[in-house]
Short mmCIF file of C-alpha atoms in Angstrom, two decimals:
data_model
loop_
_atom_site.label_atom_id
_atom_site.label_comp_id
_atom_site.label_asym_id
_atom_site.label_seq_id
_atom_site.Cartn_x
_atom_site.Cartn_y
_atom_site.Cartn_z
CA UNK A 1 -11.01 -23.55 -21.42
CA UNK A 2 -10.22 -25.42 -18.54
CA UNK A 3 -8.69 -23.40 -15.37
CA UNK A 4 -5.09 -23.92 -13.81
CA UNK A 5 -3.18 -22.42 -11.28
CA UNK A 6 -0.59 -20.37 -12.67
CA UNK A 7 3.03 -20.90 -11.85
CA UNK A 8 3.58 -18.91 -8.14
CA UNK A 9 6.18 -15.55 -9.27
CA UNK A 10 9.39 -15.03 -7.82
CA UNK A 11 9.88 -12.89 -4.95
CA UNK A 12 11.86 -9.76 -6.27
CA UNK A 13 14.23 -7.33 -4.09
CA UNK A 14 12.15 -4.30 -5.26
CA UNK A 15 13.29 -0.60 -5.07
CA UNK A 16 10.19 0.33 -3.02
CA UNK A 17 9.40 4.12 -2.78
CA UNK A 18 7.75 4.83 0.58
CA UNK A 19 6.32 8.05 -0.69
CA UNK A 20 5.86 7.72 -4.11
CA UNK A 21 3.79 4.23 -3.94
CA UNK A 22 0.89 5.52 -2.61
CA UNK A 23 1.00 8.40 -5.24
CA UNK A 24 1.23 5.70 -7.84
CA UNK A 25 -1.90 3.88 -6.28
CA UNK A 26 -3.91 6.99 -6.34
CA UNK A 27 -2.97 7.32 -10.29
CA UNK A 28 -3.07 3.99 -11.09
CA UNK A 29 -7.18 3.75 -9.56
CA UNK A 30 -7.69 6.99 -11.37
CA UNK A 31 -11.91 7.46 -12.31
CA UNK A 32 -12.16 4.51 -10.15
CA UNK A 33 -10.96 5.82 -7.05
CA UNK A 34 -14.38 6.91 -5.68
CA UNK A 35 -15.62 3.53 -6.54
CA UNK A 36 -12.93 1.50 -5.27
CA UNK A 37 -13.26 4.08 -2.06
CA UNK A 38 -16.73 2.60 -1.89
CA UNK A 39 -15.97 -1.08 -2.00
CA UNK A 40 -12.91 -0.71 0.04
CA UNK A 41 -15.18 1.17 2.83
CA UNK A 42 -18.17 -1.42 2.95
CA UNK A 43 -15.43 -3.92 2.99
CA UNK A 44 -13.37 -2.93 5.84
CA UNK A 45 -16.69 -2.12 7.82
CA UNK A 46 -17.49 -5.83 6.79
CA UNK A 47 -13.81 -6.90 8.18
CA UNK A 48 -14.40 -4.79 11.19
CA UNK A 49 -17.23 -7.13 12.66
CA UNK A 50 -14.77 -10.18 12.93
CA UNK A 51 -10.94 -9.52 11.69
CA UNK A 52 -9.70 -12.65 12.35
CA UNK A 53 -11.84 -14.60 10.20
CA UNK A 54 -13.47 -11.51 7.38
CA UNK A 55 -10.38 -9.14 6.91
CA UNK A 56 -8.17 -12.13 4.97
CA UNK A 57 -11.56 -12.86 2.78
CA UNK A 58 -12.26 -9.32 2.43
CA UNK A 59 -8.91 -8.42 1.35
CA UNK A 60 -9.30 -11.18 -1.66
CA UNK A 61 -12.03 -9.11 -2.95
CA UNK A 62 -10.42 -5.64 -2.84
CA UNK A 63 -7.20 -7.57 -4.52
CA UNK A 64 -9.81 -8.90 -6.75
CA UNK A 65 -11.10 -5.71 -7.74
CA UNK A 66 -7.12 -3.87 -8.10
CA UNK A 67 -6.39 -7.04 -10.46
CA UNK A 68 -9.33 -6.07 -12.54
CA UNK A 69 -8.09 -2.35 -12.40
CA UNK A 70 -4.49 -3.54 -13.80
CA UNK A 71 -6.03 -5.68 -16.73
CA UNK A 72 -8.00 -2.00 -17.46
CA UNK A 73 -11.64 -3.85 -16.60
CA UNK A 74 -14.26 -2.11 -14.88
CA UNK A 75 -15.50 -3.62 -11.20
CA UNK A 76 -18.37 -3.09 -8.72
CA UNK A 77 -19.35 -4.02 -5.37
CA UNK A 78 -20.00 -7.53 -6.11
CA UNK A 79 -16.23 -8.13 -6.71
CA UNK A 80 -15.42 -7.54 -3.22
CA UNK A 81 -17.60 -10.81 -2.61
CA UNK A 82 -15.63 -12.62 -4.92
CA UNK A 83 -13.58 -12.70 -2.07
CA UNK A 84 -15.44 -15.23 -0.15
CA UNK A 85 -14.74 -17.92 -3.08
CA UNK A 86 -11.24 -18.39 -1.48
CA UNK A 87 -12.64 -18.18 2.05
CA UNK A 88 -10.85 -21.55 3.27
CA UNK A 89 -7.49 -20.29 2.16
CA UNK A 90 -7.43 -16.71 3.09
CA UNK A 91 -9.19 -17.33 6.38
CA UNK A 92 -5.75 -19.88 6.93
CA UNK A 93 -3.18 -16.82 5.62
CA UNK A 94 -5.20 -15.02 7.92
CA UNK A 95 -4.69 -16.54 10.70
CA UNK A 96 -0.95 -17.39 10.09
CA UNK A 97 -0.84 -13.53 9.60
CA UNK A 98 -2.24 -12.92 12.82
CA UNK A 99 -0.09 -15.40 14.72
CA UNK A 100 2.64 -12.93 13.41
CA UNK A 101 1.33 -9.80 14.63
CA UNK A 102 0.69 -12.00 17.60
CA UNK A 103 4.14 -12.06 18.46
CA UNK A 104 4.84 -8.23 18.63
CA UNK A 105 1.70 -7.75 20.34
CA UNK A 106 3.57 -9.59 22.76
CA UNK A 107 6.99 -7.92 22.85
CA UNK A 108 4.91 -4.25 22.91
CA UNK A 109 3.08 -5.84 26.12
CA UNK A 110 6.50 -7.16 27.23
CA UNK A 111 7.92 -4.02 26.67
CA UNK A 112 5.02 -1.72 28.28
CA UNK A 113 4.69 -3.36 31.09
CA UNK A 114 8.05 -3.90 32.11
CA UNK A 115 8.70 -0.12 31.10
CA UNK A 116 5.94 0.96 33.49
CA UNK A 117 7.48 -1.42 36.28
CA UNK A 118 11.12 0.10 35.80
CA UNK A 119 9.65 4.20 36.33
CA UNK A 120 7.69 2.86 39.21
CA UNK A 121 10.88 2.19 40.95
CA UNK A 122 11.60 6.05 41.35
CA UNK A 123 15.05 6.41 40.14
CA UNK A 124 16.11 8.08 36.95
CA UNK A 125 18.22 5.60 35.85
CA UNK A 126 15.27 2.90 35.88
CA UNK A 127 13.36 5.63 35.07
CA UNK A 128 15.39 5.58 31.21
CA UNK A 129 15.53 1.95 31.13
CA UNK A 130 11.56 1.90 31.78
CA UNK A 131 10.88 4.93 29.11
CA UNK A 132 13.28 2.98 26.76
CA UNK A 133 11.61 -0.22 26.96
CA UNK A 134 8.08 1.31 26.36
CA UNK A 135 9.37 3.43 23.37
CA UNK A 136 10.66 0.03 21.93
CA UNK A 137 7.30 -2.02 22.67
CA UNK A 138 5.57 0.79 20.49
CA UNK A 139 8.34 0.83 18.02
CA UNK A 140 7.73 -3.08 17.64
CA UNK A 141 4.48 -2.63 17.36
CA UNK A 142 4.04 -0.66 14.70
CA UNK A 143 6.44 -2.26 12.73
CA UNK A 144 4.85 -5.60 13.06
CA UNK A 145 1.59 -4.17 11.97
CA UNK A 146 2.33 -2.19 9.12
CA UNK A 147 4.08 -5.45 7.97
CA UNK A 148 1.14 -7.44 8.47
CA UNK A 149 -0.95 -5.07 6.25
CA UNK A 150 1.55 -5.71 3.90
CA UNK A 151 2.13 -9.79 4.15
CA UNK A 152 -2.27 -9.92 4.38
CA UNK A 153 -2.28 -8.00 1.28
CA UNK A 154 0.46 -10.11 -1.00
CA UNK A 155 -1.12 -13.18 0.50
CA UNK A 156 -4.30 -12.37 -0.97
CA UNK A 157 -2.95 -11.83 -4.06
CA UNK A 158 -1.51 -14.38 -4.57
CA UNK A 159 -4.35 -16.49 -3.61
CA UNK A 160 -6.57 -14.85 -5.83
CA UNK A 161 -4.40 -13.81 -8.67
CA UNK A 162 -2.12 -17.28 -8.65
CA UNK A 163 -4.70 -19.67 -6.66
CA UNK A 164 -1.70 -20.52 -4.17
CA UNK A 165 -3.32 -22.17 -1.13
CA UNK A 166 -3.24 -20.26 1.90
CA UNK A 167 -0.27 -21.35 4.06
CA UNK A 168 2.11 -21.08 0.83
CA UNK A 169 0.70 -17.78 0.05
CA UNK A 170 1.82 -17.13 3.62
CA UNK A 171 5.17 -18.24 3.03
CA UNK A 172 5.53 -16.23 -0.23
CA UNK A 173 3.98 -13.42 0.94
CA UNK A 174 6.29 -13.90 4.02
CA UNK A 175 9.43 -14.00 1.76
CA UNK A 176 8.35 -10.74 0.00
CA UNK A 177 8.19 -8.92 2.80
CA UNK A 178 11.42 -10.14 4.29
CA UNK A 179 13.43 -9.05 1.01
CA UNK A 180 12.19 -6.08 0.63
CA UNK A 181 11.95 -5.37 4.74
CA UNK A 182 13.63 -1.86 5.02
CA UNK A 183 11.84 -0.36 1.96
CA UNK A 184 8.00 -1.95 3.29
CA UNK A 185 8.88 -0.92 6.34
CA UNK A 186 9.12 3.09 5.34
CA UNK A 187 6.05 2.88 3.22
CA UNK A 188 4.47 1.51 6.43
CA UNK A 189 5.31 4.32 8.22
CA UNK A 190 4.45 6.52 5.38
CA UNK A 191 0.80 5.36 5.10
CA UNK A 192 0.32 5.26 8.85
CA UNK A 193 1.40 8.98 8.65
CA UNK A 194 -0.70 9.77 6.07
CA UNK A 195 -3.89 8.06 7.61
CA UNK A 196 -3.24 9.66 10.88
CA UNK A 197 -2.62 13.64 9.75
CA UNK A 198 -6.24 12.91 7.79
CA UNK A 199 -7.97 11.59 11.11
CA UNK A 200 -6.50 14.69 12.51
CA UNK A 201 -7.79 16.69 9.89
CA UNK A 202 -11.62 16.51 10.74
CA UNK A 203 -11.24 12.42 10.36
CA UNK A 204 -13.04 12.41 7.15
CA UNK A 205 -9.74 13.36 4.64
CA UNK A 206 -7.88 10.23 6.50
CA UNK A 207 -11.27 8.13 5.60
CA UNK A 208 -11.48 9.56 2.06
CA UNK A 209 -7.13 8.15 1.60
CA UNK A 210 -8.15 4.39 2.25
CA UNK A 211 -7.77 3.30 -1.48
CA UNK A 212 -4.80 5.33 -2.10
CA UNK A 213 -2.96 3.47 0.90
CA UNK A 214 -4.73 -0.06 -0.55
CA UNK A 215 -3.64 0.61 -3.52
CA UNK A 216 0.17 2.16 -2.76
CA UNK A 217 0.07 -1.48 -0.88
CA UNK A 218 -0.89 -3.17 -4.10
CA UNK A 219 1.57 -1.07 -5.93
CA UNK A 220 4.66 -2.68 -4.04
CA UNK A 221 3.13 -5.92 -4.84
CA UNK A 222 3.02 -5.61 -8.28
CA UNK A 223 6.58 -4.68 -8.07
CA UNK A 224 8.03 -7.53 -5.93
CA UNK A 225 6.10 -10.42 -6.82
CA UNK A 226 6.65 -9.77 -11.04
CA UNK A 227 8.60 -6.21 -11.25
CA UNK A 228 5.81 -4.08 -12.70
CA UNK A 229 5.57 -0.88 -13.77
CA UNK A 230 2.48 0.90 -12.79
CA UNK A 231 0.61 2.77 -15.52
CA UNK A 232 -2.83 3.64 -15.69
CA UNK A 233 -4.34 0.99 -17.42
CA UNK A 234 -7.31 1.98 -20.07
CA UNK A 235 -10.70 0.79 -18.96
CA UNK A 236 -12.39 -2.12 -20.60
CA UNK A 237 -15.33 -4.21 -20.48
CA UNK A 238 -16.16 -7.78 -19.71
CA UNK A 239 -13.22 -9.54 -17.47
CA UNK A 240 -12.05 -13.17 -18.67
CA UNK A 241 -9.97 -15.15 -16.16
CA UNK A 242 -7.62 -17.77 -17.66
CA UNK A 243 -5.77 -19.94 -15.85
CA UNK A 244 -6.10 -18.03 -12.48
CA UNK A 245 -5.44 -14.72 -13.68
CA UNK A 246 -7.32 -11.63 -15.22
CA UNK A 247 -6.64 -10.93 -18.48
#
């Protein structure tokens, strides 16, 4: 059978549950969640070396691996390579991605240094501007990165799962997140909350939470790109992909 991109999804206004996602992705990985623990792990080690150019490709395999989990097939390490098959277009989501995190980057600079600059001054009415301004560059800053983890993510599914080229993955992706903005923009702060109380905890339990956060992530993608529910799916053998997607 020959292969064809299927038709891109609609972007959905999704009721997105900041909490409850990432208990969803933890159920919906069930027996695979040490393995998908162990793929996402090498992967983001992998990712770690260069982020610019390996975390978009990287992400394309753990997406890769989550679509096999939906369609109730059994994956392995090698599926996170997979990834690299779609290496032209995910490294330019990536980057498109970055340019956008780019841009708060900037405004938390803006905002830090400019903050710093005002309490230098000595005077506590500078001195509220200044604290103000740096409170905001943070704010900004973690905003614009939990929303890039978010826009990386839907971009490389729909790369993988819908064979969009990269730059209109971007723009889909981008759309997603836009619509659903407030409700992403919790479960960012969610996840970052839940990563950082495990680091605290001894580091390892915020480690050992990576796939439930990937897959709370892949959760709200299901459920704005083609308003999924999320059961655990039974496990099979032997994936087949027709006409760009796992079946």
């Amino acid at each position: 059978m020959s292969s064809m991109p299927a038709q891109p999804p609609s972007v959905m206004k999704a009721k997105i549950e900041p909490l409850n996602c990432y208990f969803q992705g933890k159920d919906f990985l069930g027996s695979e969640y040490w393995s998908f623990w162990g793929v996402s792990f090498l992967g983001l080690l992998i990712a770690g070396a260069v982020p610019v150019i390996l975390l978009a490709p990287i992400y394309c395999g753990l997406v890769t691996c989550l679509l096999l989990r939906a369609k109730g097939h059994k994956f392995d390490i090698n599926k996170l390579f997979d990834g690299f098959q779609y290496f032209g277009d995910a490294l330019i989501a990536g980057l498109m991605w970055f340019l956008f995190s780019l841009v708060f980057a900037v405004i938390f600079l803006v905002g830090l240094l400019g903050g710093m600059l005002m309490i230098s001054i000595g005077e506590p009415l500078p001195a509220i501007i200044g604290a103000f301004m740096i409170a905001m560059g943070y704010g900004t800053l973690i905003v614009g990165s939990g929303l890039m983890t978010f826009g990386l993510l839907f971009s490389a599914g729909l790369i993988v799962e819908y064979q969009m080229k990269g730059f209109d993955a971007f723009k889909l992706a981008l759309s997603g997140v836009m619509t659903n903005f407030w409700g992403l923009l919790l479960a960012s702060l969610v996840g970052s909350l839940i990563y950082l109380l495990g680091i605290m905890l001894c580091i390892i339990p915020g480690i050992l939470a990576i796939p439930m956060i990937i897959a709370g992530h892949f959760m709200c993608y299901r459920k704005i790109f083609y308003g999924r529910t999320n059961p655990v799916p039974p496990v099979k053998q032997g994936p087949q992909v027709v006409y760009g997607q796992y079946k």
